[in-house]
Short mmCIF file of N, CA and C in Angstrom, two decimals:
data_model
loop_
_atom_site.label_atom_id
_atom_site.label_comp_id
_atom_site.label_asym_id
_atom_site.label_seq_id
_atom_site.Cartn_x
_atom_site.Cartn_y
_atom_site.Cartn_z
N UNK A 36 -65.86 -11.53 44.79
CA UNK A 36 -65.65 -11.52 43.38
C UNK A 36 -64.87 -10.30 42.96
N UNK A 37 -65.01 -9.22 43.66
CA UNK A 37 -64.26 -8.02 43.33
C UNK A 37 -62.78 -8.19 43.64
N UNK A 38 -62.47 -8.97 44.68
CA UNK A 38 -61.07 -9.20 44.98
C UNK A 38 -60.41 -10.00 43.86
N UNK A 39 -61.15 -10.93 43.29
CA UNK A 39 -60.62 -11.74 42.19
C UNK A 39 -60.44 -10.85 40.96
N UNK A 40 -61.39 -9.95 40.69
CA UNK A 40 -61.27 -9.04 39.55
C UNK A 40 -60.08 -8.11 39.72
N UNK A 41 -59.89 -7.61 40.91
CA UNK A 41 -58.77 -6.72 41.18
C UNK A 41 -57.46 -7.47 41.03
N UNK A 42 -57.42 -8.69 41.55
CA UNK A 42 -56.22 -9.51 41.43
C UNK A 42 -55.92 -9.82 39.96
N UNK A 43 -56.96 -10.09 39.19
CA UNK A 43 -56.80 -10.36 37.76
C UNK A 43 -56.28 -9.13 37.03
N UNK A 44 -56.77 -7.94 37.40
CA UNK A 44 -56.30 -6.71 36.76
C UNK A 44 -54.81 -6.53 37.03
N UNK A 45 -54.39 -6.72 38.29
CA UNK A 45 -52.98 -6.57 38.64
C UNK A 45 -52.11 -7.60 37.91
N UNK A 46 -52.65 -8.80 37.79
CA UNK A 46 -51.92 -9.86 37.10
C UNK A 46 -51.72 -9.49 35.62
N UNK A 47 -52.79 -8.96 35.01
CA UNK A 47 -52.69 -8.52 33.61
C UNK A 47 -51.72 -7.35 33.48
N UNK A 48 -51.77 -6.39 34.36
CA UNK A 48 -50.86 -5.24 34.32
C UNK A 48 -49.42 -5.71 34.50
N UNK A 49 -49.22 -6.63 35.45
CA UNK A 49 -47.88 -7.14 35.71
C UNK A 49 -47.35 -7.89 34.48
N UNK A 50 -48.21 -8.72 33.88
CA UNK A 50 -47.82 -9.46 32.68
C UNK A 50 -47.52 -8.51 31.53
N UNK A 51 -48.33 -7.50 31.35
CA UNK A 51 -48.11 -6.51 30.29
C UNK A 51 -46.81 -5.76 30.50
N UNK A 52 -46.52 -5.40 31.77
CA UNK A 52 -45.26 -4.69 32.06
C UNK A 52 -44.06 -5.56 31.73
N UNK A 53 -44.12 -6.83 32.09
CA UNK A 53 -43.03 -7.77 31.79
C UNK A 53 -42.84 -7.87 30.28
N UNK A 54 -43.94 -7.96 29.55
CA UNK A 54 -43.87 -8.08 28.09
C UNK A 54 -43.23 -6.83 27.48
N UNK A 55 -43.63 -5.65 27.97
CA UNK A 55 -43.05 -4.40 27.45
C UNK A 55 -41.56 -4.30 27.75
N UNK A 56 -41.15 -4.69 28.94
CA UNK A 56 -39.73 -4.64 29.29
C UNK A 56 -38.94 -5.61 28.44
N UNK A 57 -39.50 -6.78 28.18
CA UNK A 57 -38.83 -7.77 27.34
C UNK A 57 -38.68 -7.23 25.93
N UNK A 58 -39.73 -6.62 25.41
CA UNK A 58 -39.67 -6.05 24.07
C UNK A 58 -38.63 -4.93 24.01
N UNK A 59 -38.61 -4.09 25.01
CA UNK A 59 -37.62 -3.00 25.07
C UNK A 59 -36.20 -3.53 25.12
N UNK A 60 -35.97 -4.60 25.85
CA UNK A 60 -34.63 -5.19 25.94
C UNK A 60 -34.21 -5.75 24.59
N UNK A 61 -35.13 -6.38 23.87
CA UNK A 61 -34.81 -6.93 22.55
C UNK A 61 -34.46 -5.81 21.59
N UNK A 62 -35.25 -4.76 21.62
CA UNK A 62 -34.98 -3.63 20.74
C UNK A 62 -33.64 -3.01 21.06
N UNK A 63 -33.34 -2.87 22.34
CA UNK A 63 -32.07 -2.29 22.75
C UNK A 63 -30.90 -3.14 22.28
N UNK A 64 -31.00 -4.46 22.43
CA UNK A 64 -29.93 -5.35 21.95
C UNK A 64 -29.80 -5.28 20.45
N UNK A 65 -30.94 -5.20 19.75
CA UNK A 65 -30.89 -5.11 18.28
C UNK A 65 -30.18 -3.83 17.87
N UNK A 66 -30.49 -2.72 18.55
CA UNK A 66 -29.82 -1.45 18.24
C UNK A 66 -28.33 -1.54 18.50
N UNK A 67 -27.95 -2.17 19.62
CA UNK A 67 -26.53 -2.31 19.93
C UNK A 67 -25.83 -3.14 18.86
N UNK A 68 -26.50 -4.21 18.38
CA UNK A 68 -25.90 -5.03 17.33
C UNK A 68 -25.77 -4.24 16.05
N UNK A 69 -26.78 -3.44 15.69
CA UNK A 69 -26.70 -2.60 14.49
C UNK A 69 -25.58 -1.58 14.62
N UNK A 70 -25.50 -0.94 15.80
CA UNK A 70 -24.44 0.05 16.01
C UNK A 70 -23.08 -0.61 15.90
N UNK A 71 -22.94 -1.80 16.44
CA UNK A 71 -21.67 -2.52 16.38
C UNK A 71 -21.34 -2.86 14.93
N UNK A 72 -22.34 -3.32 14.17
CA UNK A 72 -22.14 -3.67 12.76
C UNK A 72 -21.74 -2.43 11.97
N UNK A 73 -22.44 -1.29 12.20
CA UNK A 73 -22.09 -0.05 11.52
C UNK A 73 -20.67 0.36 11.83
N UNK A 74 -20.25 0.19 13.07
CA UNK A 74 -18.89 0.55 13.47
C UNK A 74 -17.87 -0.30 12.73
N UNK A 75 -18.15 -1.61 12.62
CA UNK A 75 -17.24 -2.51 11.91
C UNK A 75 -17.18 -2.14 10.43
N UNK A 76 -18.35 -1.85 9.82
CA UNK A 76 -18.37 -1.47 8.41
C UNK A 76 -17.64 -0.16 8.19
N UNK A 77 -17.81 0.81 9.06
CA UNK A 77 -17.11 2.07 8.94
C UNK A 77 -15.61 1.86 9.04
N UNK A 78 -15.18 1.03 9.96
CA UNK A 78 -13.76 0.74 10.10
C UNK A 78 -13.24 0.07 8.84
N UNK A 79 -14.02 -0.87 8.28
CA UNK A 79 -13.60 -1.55 7.05
C UNK A 79 -13.49 -0.56 5.91
N UNK A 80 -14.45 0.36 5.78
CA UNK A 80 -14.39 1.36 4.72
C UNK A 80 -13.20 2.30 4.91
N UNK A 81 -12.93 2.69 6.16
CA UNK A 81 -11.81 3.57 6.43
C UNK A 81 -10.49 2.92 6.03
N UNK A 82 -10.39 1.60 6.18
CA UNK A 82 -9.14 0.92 5.85
C UNK A 82 -8.97 0.77 4.34
N UNK A 83 -10.03 1.03 3.56
CA UNK A 83 -9.94 0.92 2.11
C UNK A 83 -9.74 2.28 1.45
N UNK A 84 -9.41 3.27 2.18
CA UNK A 84 -9.21 4.61 1.65
C UNK A 84 -8.04 4.58 0.66
N UNK A 85 -8.23 5.20 -0.49
CA UNK A 85 -7.20 5.22 -1.51
C UNK A 85 -6.02 6.06 -1.05
N UNK A 86 -4.84 5.52 -1.25
CA UNK A 86 -3.62 6.22 -0.90
C UNK A 86 -3.25 7.16 -2.06
N UNK A 87 -3.48 8.45 -1.88
CA UNK A 87 -3.20 9.42 -2.93
C UNK A 87 -1.79 9.99 -2.83
N UNK A 88 -1.07 9.63 -1.79
CA UNK A 88 0.29 10.12 -1.60
C UNK A 88 1.28 9.22 -2.32
N UNK A 89 1.11 7.91 -2.19
CA UNK A 89 2.01 6.94 -2.81
C UNK A 89 1.37 6.40 -4.07
N UNK A 90 1.88 6.84 -5.23
CA UNK A 90 1.37 6.37 -6.52
C UNK A 90 2.51 5.71 -7.28
N UNK A 91 2.17 5.08 -8.39
CA UNK A 91 3.20 4.49 -9.24
C UNK A 91 4.17 5.56 -9.71
N UNK A 92 3.64 6.74 -9.98
CA UNK A 92 4.45 7.84 -10.49
C UNK A 92 5.53 8.26 -9.51
N UNK A 93 5.21 8.32 -8.22
CA UNK A 93 6.20 8.83 -7.27
C UNK A 93 6.79 7.76 -6.36
N UNK A 94 6.31 6.52 -6.47
CA UNK A 94 6.81 5.47 -5.58
C UNK A 94 7.60 4.37 -6.29
N UNK A 95 7.46 4.27 -7.60
CA UNK A 95 8.12 3.20 -8.33
C UNK A 95 9.23 3.76 -9.21
N UNK A 96 10.20 2.92 -9.50
CA UNK A 96 11.26 3.25 -10.46
C UNK A 96 10.72 2.90 -11.84
N UNK A 97 9.85 3.74 -12.38
CA UNK A 97 9.09 3.44 -13.58
C UNK A 97 9.84 3.67 -14.88
N UNK A 98 10.82 4.58 -14.89
CA UNK A 98 11.50 4.84 -16.17
C UNK A 98 12.37 3.65 -16.54
N UNK A 99 12.45 3.36 -17.86
CA UNK A 99 13.24 2.23 -18.32
C UNK A 99 12.61 1.59 -19.54
N UNK A 100 13.12 0.40 -19.88
CA UNK A 100 12.70 -0.33 -21.07
C UNK A 100 11.84 -1.52 -20.67
N UNK A 101 10.70 -1.65 -21.33
CA UNK A 101 9.75 -2.73 -21.08
C UNK A 101 9.55 -3.50 -22.38
N UNK A 102 9.50 -4.84 -22.28
CA UNK A 102 9.33 -5.67 -23.48
C UNK A 102 8.33 -6.78 -23.24
N UNK A 103 7.72 -7.22 -24.34
CA UNK A 103 6.80 -8.35 -24.30
C UNK A 103 6.23 -8.60 -25.68
N UNK A 104 5.51 -9.68 -25.82
CA UNK A 104 4.82 -9.99 -27.08
C UNK A 104 3.33 -9.93 -26.80
N UNK A 105 2.68 -8.94 -27.40
CA UNK A 105 1.25 -8.77 -27.17
C UNK A 105 0.48 -9.43 -28.32
N UNK A 106 -0.75 -9.86 -28.07
CA UNK A 106 -1.54 -10.54 -29.09
C UNK A 106 -1.79 -9.66 -30.32
N UNK A 107 -1.94 -10.35 -31.45
CA UNK A 107 -2.18 -9.68 -32.73
C UNK A 107 -3.33 -10.40 -33.42
N UNK A 108 -4.21 -9.66 -34.08
CA UNK A 108 -5.38 -10.25 -34.73
C UNK A 108 -5.01 -11.10 -35.94
N UNK A 109 -4.00 -10.70 -36.69
CA UNK A 109 -3.69 -11.42 -37.93
C UNK A 109 -2.23 -11.87 -38.02
N UNK A 110 -1.58 -12.07 -36.86
CA UNK A 110 -0.22 -12.62 -36.82
C UNK A 110 -0.02 -13.27 -35.45
N UNK A 111 1.06 -14.02 -35.27
CA UNK A 111 1.26 -14.69 -33.98
C UNK A 111 1.42 -13.74 -32.79
N UNK A 112 1.91 -12.53 -33.01
CA UNK A 112 2.05 -11.57 -31.92
C UNK A 112 2.86 -10.37 -32.36
N UNK A 113 2.90 -9.36 -31.50
CA UNK A 113 3.66 -8.14 -31.78
C UNK A 113 4.75 -8.01 -30.72
N UNK A 114 6.00 -8.12 -31.15
CA UNK A 114 7.13 -7.94 -30.23
C UNK A 114 7.19 -6.45 -29.92
N UNK A 115 6.87 -6.11 -28.69
CA UNK A 115 6.67 -4.72 -28.30
C UNK A 115 7.75 -4.26 -27.33
N UNK A 116 8.30 -3.08 -27.61
CA UNK A 116 9.26 -2.46 -26.71
C UNK A 116 8.79 -1.03 -26.44
N UNK A 117 8.70 -0.69 -25.18
CA UNK A 117 8.33 0.67 -24.77
C UNK A 117 9.42 1.16 -23.83
N UNK A 118 9.96 2.34 -24.14
CA UNK A 118 10.95 2.99 -23.28
C UNK A 118 10.31 4.24 -22.70
N UNK A 119 10.24 4.31 -21.38
CA UNK A 119 9.73 5.50 -20.69
C UNK A 119 10.92 6.27 -20.14
N UNK A 120 11.01 7.53 -20.50
CA UNK A 120 12.12 8.39 -20.07
C UNK A 120 11.67 9.33 -18.96
N UNK A 121 12.62 9.72 -18.09
CA UNK A 121 12.28 10.61 -16.97
C UNK A 121 11.71 11.97 -17.41
N UNK A 122 12.03 12.40 -18.66
CA UNK A 122 11.52 13.70 -19.14
C UNK A 122 10.13 13.59 -19.76
N UNK A 123 9.43 12.47 -19.46
CA UNK A 123 8.07 12.21 -19.92
C UNK A 123 7.97 12.04 -21.44
N UNK A 124 9.04 11.51 -22.05
CA UNK A 124 9.00 11.11 -23.45
C UNK A 124 9.06 9.59 -23.51
N UNK A 125 8.67 9.04 -24.66
CA UNK A 125 8.69 7.59 -24.82
C UNK A 125 9.17 7.23 -26.22
N UNK A 126 9.59 5.98 -26.34
CA UNK A 126 9.90 5.38 -27.63
C UNK A 126 9.13 4.07 -27.69
N UNK A 127 8.46 3.84 -28.82
CA UNK A 127 7.69 2.61 -29.00
C UNK A 127 8.19 1.90 -30.25
N UNK A 128 8.37 0.58 -30.15
CA UNK A 128 8.70 -0.24 -31.29
C UNK A 128 7.81 -1.48 -31.25
N UNK A 129 7.12 -1.74 -32.35
CA UNK A 129 6.27 -2.92 -32.46
C UNK A 129 6.63 -3.68 -33.72
N UNK A 130 7.14 -4.91 -33.57
CA UNK A 130 7.51 -5.74 -34.71
C UNK A 130 6.48 -6.87 -34.81
N UNK A 131 5.78 -6.92 -35.94
CA UNK A 131 4.75 -7.93 -36.16
C UNK A 131 5.41 -9.23 -36.59
N UNK A 132 5.20 -10.29 -35.81
CA UNK A 132 5.81 -11.57 -36.10
C UNK A 132 5.23 -12.16 -37.40
N UNK A 133 6.13 -12.78 -38.18
CA UNK A 133 5.79 -13.41 -39.45
C UNK A 133 5.20 -12.44 -40.47
N UNK A 134 5.49 -11.19 -40.30
CA UNK A 134 5.09 -10.16 -41.28
C UNK A 134 6.24 -9.19 -41.40
N UNK A 135 6.26 -8.50 -42.46
CA UNK A 135 7.32 -7.52 -42.69
C UNK A 135 6.82 -6.13 -42.28
N UNK A 136 6.36 -6.04 -41.04
CA UNK A 136 5.80 -4.78 -40.56
C UNK A 136 6.44 -4.41 -39.22
N UNK A 137 6.86 -3.15 -39.17
CA UNK A 137 7.46 -2.63 -37.93
C UNK A 137 6.92 -1.22 -37.73
N UNK A 138 6.45 -0.95 -36.53
CA UNK A 138 5.95 0.39 -36.19
C UNK A 138 6.88 0.98 -35.16
N UNK A 139 7.37 2.18 -35.45
CA UNK A 139 8.22 2.91 -34.51
C UNK A 139 7.62 4.28 -34.29
N UNK A 140 7.68 4.74 -33.07
CA UNK A 140 7.11 6.04 -32.76
C UNK A 140 7.78 6.60 -31.51
N UNK A 141 7.76 7.89 -31.42
CA UNK A 141 8.23 8.60 -30.23
C UNK A 141 7.22 9.69 -29.91
N UNK A 142 7.26 10.16 -28.70
CA UNK A 142 6.35 11.22 -28.33
C UNK A 142 6.41 11.48 -26.84
N UNK A 143 5.40 12.17 -26.39
CA UNK A 143 5.29 12.49 -24.97
C UNK A 143 4.25 11.58 -24.34
N UNK A 144 4.39 11.35 -23.06
CA UNK A 144 3.34 10.65 -22.34
C UNK A 144 2.94 11.49 -21.14
N UNK A 145 1.72 11.22 -20.69
CA UNK A 145 1.21 11.93 -19.52
C UNK A 145 0.74 10.93 -18.49
N UNK A 146 0.81 11.34 -17.24
CA UNK A 146 0.26 10.54 -16.14
C UNK A 146 -1.18 10.94 -15.95
N UNK A 147 -2.03 9.97 -15.78
CA UNK A 147 -3.42 10.29 -15.45
C UNK A 147 -3.50 10.67 -13.98
N UNK A 148 -4.59 11.32 -13.61
CA UNK A 148 -4.75 11.89 -12.26
C UNK A 148 -4.45 10.92 -11.13
N UNK A 149 -4.73 9.65 -11.33
CA UNK A 149 -4.52 8.69 -10.24
C UNK A 149 -3.05 8.31 -10.07
N UNK A 150 -2.18 8.74 -11.00
CA UNK A 150 -0.74 8.50 -10.85
C UNK A 150 -0.32 7.07 -11.07
N UNK A 151 -1.18 6.25 -11.67
CA UNK A 151 -0.80 4.86 -11.92
C UNK A 151 -0.89 4.47 -13.39
N UNK A 152 -1.37 5.37 -14.23
CA UNK A 152 -1.55 5.07 -15.65
C UNK A 152 -0.82 6.11 -16.47
N UNK A 153 -0.04 5.62 -17.48
CA UNK A 153 0.59 6.52 -18.43
C UNK A 153 -0.17 6.41 -19.75
N UNK A 154 -0.25 7.53 -20.45
CA UNK A 154 -0.92 7.60 -21.74
C UNK A 154 0.11 8.04 -22.76
N UNK A 155 0.49 7.09 -23.65
CA UNK A 155 1.46 7.39 -24.69
C UNK A 155 0.74 7.99 -25.89
N UNK A 156 1.22 9.16 -26.34
CA UNK A 156 0.60 9.83 -27.47
C UNK A 156 1.68 10.23 -28.47
N UNK A 157 1.68 9.54 -29.60
CA UNK A 157 2.63 9.84 -30.66
C UNK A 157 1.89 9.99 -31.97
N UNK A 158 2.63 9.89 -33.09
CA UNK A 158 1.97 9.98 -34.40
C UNK A 158 1.18 8.72 -34.71
N UNK A 159 1.72 7.56 -34.34
CA UNK A 159 1.07 6.28 -34.63
C UNK A 159 0.59 5.55 -33.37
N UNK A 160 1.01 6.00 -32.23
CA UNK A 160 0.71 5.30 -30.98
C UNK A 160 -0.19 6.16 -30.11
N UNK A 161 -1.24 5.52 -29.61
CA UNK A 161 -2.14 6.15 -28.64
C UNK A 161 -2.59 5.03 -27.71
N UNK A 162 -1.84 4.83 -26.63
CA UNK A 162 -2.15 3.71 -25.74
C UNK A 162 -2.00 4.09 -24.29
N UNK A 163 -2.77 3.38 -23.48
CA UNK A 163 -2.74 3.57 -22.02
C UNK A 163 -2.17 2.32 -21.39
N UNK A 164 -1.28 2.53 -20.41
CA UNK A 164 -0.61 1.42 -19.72
C UNK A 164 -0.63 1.68 -18.23
N UNK A 165 -1.01 0.67 -17.48
CA UNK A 165 -0.95 0.77 -16.02
C UNK A 165 0.47 0.42 -15.60
N UNK A 166 1.06 1.28 -14.76
CA UNK A 166 2.43 1.07 -14.30
C UNK A 166 2.40 0.30 -12.99
N UNK A 167 3.06 -0.87 -13.01
CA UNK A 167 3.17 -1.69 -11.81
C UNK A 167 4.64 -1.91 -11.49
N UNK A 168 4.90 -2.70 -10.49
CA UNK A 168 6.27 -3.01 -10.08
C UNK A 168 6.95 -3.79 -11.21
N UNK A 169 7.87 -3.14 -11.94
CA UNK A 169 8.63 -3.74 -13.04
C UNK A 169 7.77 -4.26 -14.18
N UNK A 170 6.62 -3.64 -14.41
CA UNK A 170 5.78 -4.06 -15.52
C UNK A 170 4.84 -2.95 -15.97
N UNK A 171 4.43 -3.05 -17.23
CA UNK A 171 3.40 -2.18 -17.80
C UNK A 171 2.27 -3.11 -18.25
N UNK A 172 1.05 -2.77 -17.90
CA UNK A 172 -0.11 -3.58 -18.26
C UNK A 172 -0.97 -2.78 -19.22
N UNK A 173 -1.16 -3.33 -20.43
CA UNK A 173 -1.95 -2.64 -21.45
C UNK A 173 -3.40 -2.49 -21.00
N UNK A 174 -3.97 -1.34 -21.29
CA UNK A 174 -5.37 -1.04 -20.97
C UNK A 174 -6.11 -0.74 -22.26
N UNK A 175 -7.42 -0.86 -22.25
CA UNK A 175 -8.18 -0.47 -23.43
C UNK A 175 -8.25 1.06 -23.51
N UNK A 176 -8.86 1.58 -24.55
CA UNK A 176 -8.86 3.03 -24.76
C UNK A 176 -9.61 3.80 -23.68
N UNK A 177 -10.50 3.13 -22.95
CA UNK A 177 -11.20 3.78 -21.85
C UNK A 177 -10.40 3.71 -20.56
N UNK A 178 -9.26 3.01 -20.58
CA UNK A 178 -8.42 2.90 -19.40
C UNK A 178 -8.76 1.72 -18.50
N UNK A 179 -9.53 0.76 -19.02
CA UNK A 179 -9.91 -0.43 -18.25
C UNK A 179 -8.95 -1.58 -18.56
N UNK A 180 -8.73 -2.46 -17.59
CA UNK A 180 -7.88 -3.62 -17.85
C UNK A 180 -8.49 -4.50 -18.95
N UNK A 181 -7.64 -5.09 -19.76
CA UNK A 181 -8.10 -6.00 -20.80
C UNK A 181 -8.47 -7.32 -20.14
N UNK A 182 -9.65 -7.81 -20.45
CA UNK A 182 -10.15 -9.05 -19.85
C UNK A 182 -10.10 -10.17 -20.88
N UNK A 183 -10.33 -11.37 -20.41
CA UNK A 183 -10.42 -12.52 -21.30
C UNK A 183 -9.23 -13.46 -21.12
N UNK A 184 -9.24 -14.54 -21.89
CA UNK A 184 -8.21 -15.58 -21.72
C UNK A 184 -6.79 -15.12 -22.06
N UNK A 185 -6.65 -14.06 -22.85
CA UNK A 185 -5.32 -13.59 -23.25
C UNK A 185 -4.83 -12.41 -22.42
N UNK A 186 -5.54 -12.06 -21.35
CA UNK A 186 -5.21 -10.85 -20.59
C UNK A 186 -3.77 -10.85 -20.07
N UNK A 187 -3.23 -12.01 -19.72
CA UNK A 187 -1.85 -12.08 -19.20
C UNK A 187 -0.81 -11.80 -20.28
N UNK A 188 -1.22 -11.83 -21.56
CA UNK A 188 -0.30 -11.56 -22.66
C UNK A 188 -0.17 -10.06 -22.95
N UNK A 189 -0.90 -9.26 -22.25
CA UNK A 189 -0.84 -7.80 -22.44
C UNK A 189 0.05 -7.13 -21.40
N UNK A 190 1.03 -7.86 -20.88
CA UNK A 190 1.94 -7.33 -19.87
C UNK A 190 3.33 -7.22 -20.45
N UNK A 191 3.92 -6.03 -20.32
CA UNK A 191 5.31 -5.82 -20.73
C UNK A 191 6.17 -5.82 -19.47
N UNK A 192 7.30 -6.51 -19.54
CA UNK A 192 8.17 -6.66 -18.37
C UNK A 192 9.38 -5.75 -18.49
N UNK A 193 9.75 -5.12 -17.39
CA UNK A 193 10.88 -4.20 -17.38
C UNK A 193 12.18 -4.98 -17.45
N UNK A 194 13.09 -4.50 -18.31
CA UNK A 194 14.41 -5.09 -18.42
C UNK A 194 15.36 -4.36 -17.46
N UNK A 195 16.33 -5.09 -16.94
CA UNK A 195 17.29 -4.48 -16.02
C UNK A 195 18.46 -3.89 -16.76
#
C-alpha cells in the first residue's frame, strides 16, 4: 500500500508540474502578445507625430486673393474677398447679397503657433482662417472648424 501511495504522490507532483509549466507558457505567450501589441501601437503613434517643420506658412504659396460666398443670417450670402499680402497685411471686402451693405477693411494678420491658421485683425474684421492648398477655411472665434450642413460654404478659393 505504501508503494501505491508513493506512486500516487509522484503522479500528483508530475501532474502539478505539467500544470505549472502550461500556465507559465500561457503567461509567457500572453506577455509576448502584449509586448507585440505595444510595439505596434508605439509605431502607430510615432507615425502620427506632428510635422512642425512643414507648415502652411512656410510650405504653401499662401499670399494672394481668395474669394467665395459665405452664408449670411439675413441675406442669401456674403460675397467675400480676402487678400493676404507677404508683408502680413490683408484686405477684406464683404458684399451682402440683396442688400446695400458692403464691408471693407484692412489690417495686419498673424500666424498662430501651429503655422496653419491666420488671424485677421482690422477695425471691422476679426476672423480666423485655416490656410490650405489654394483655399482659406473659415473658423469660429475659438479657432475650430465650422460644422454643420453649410460647412463647405465657408471655404474661400484662391484666384490665379
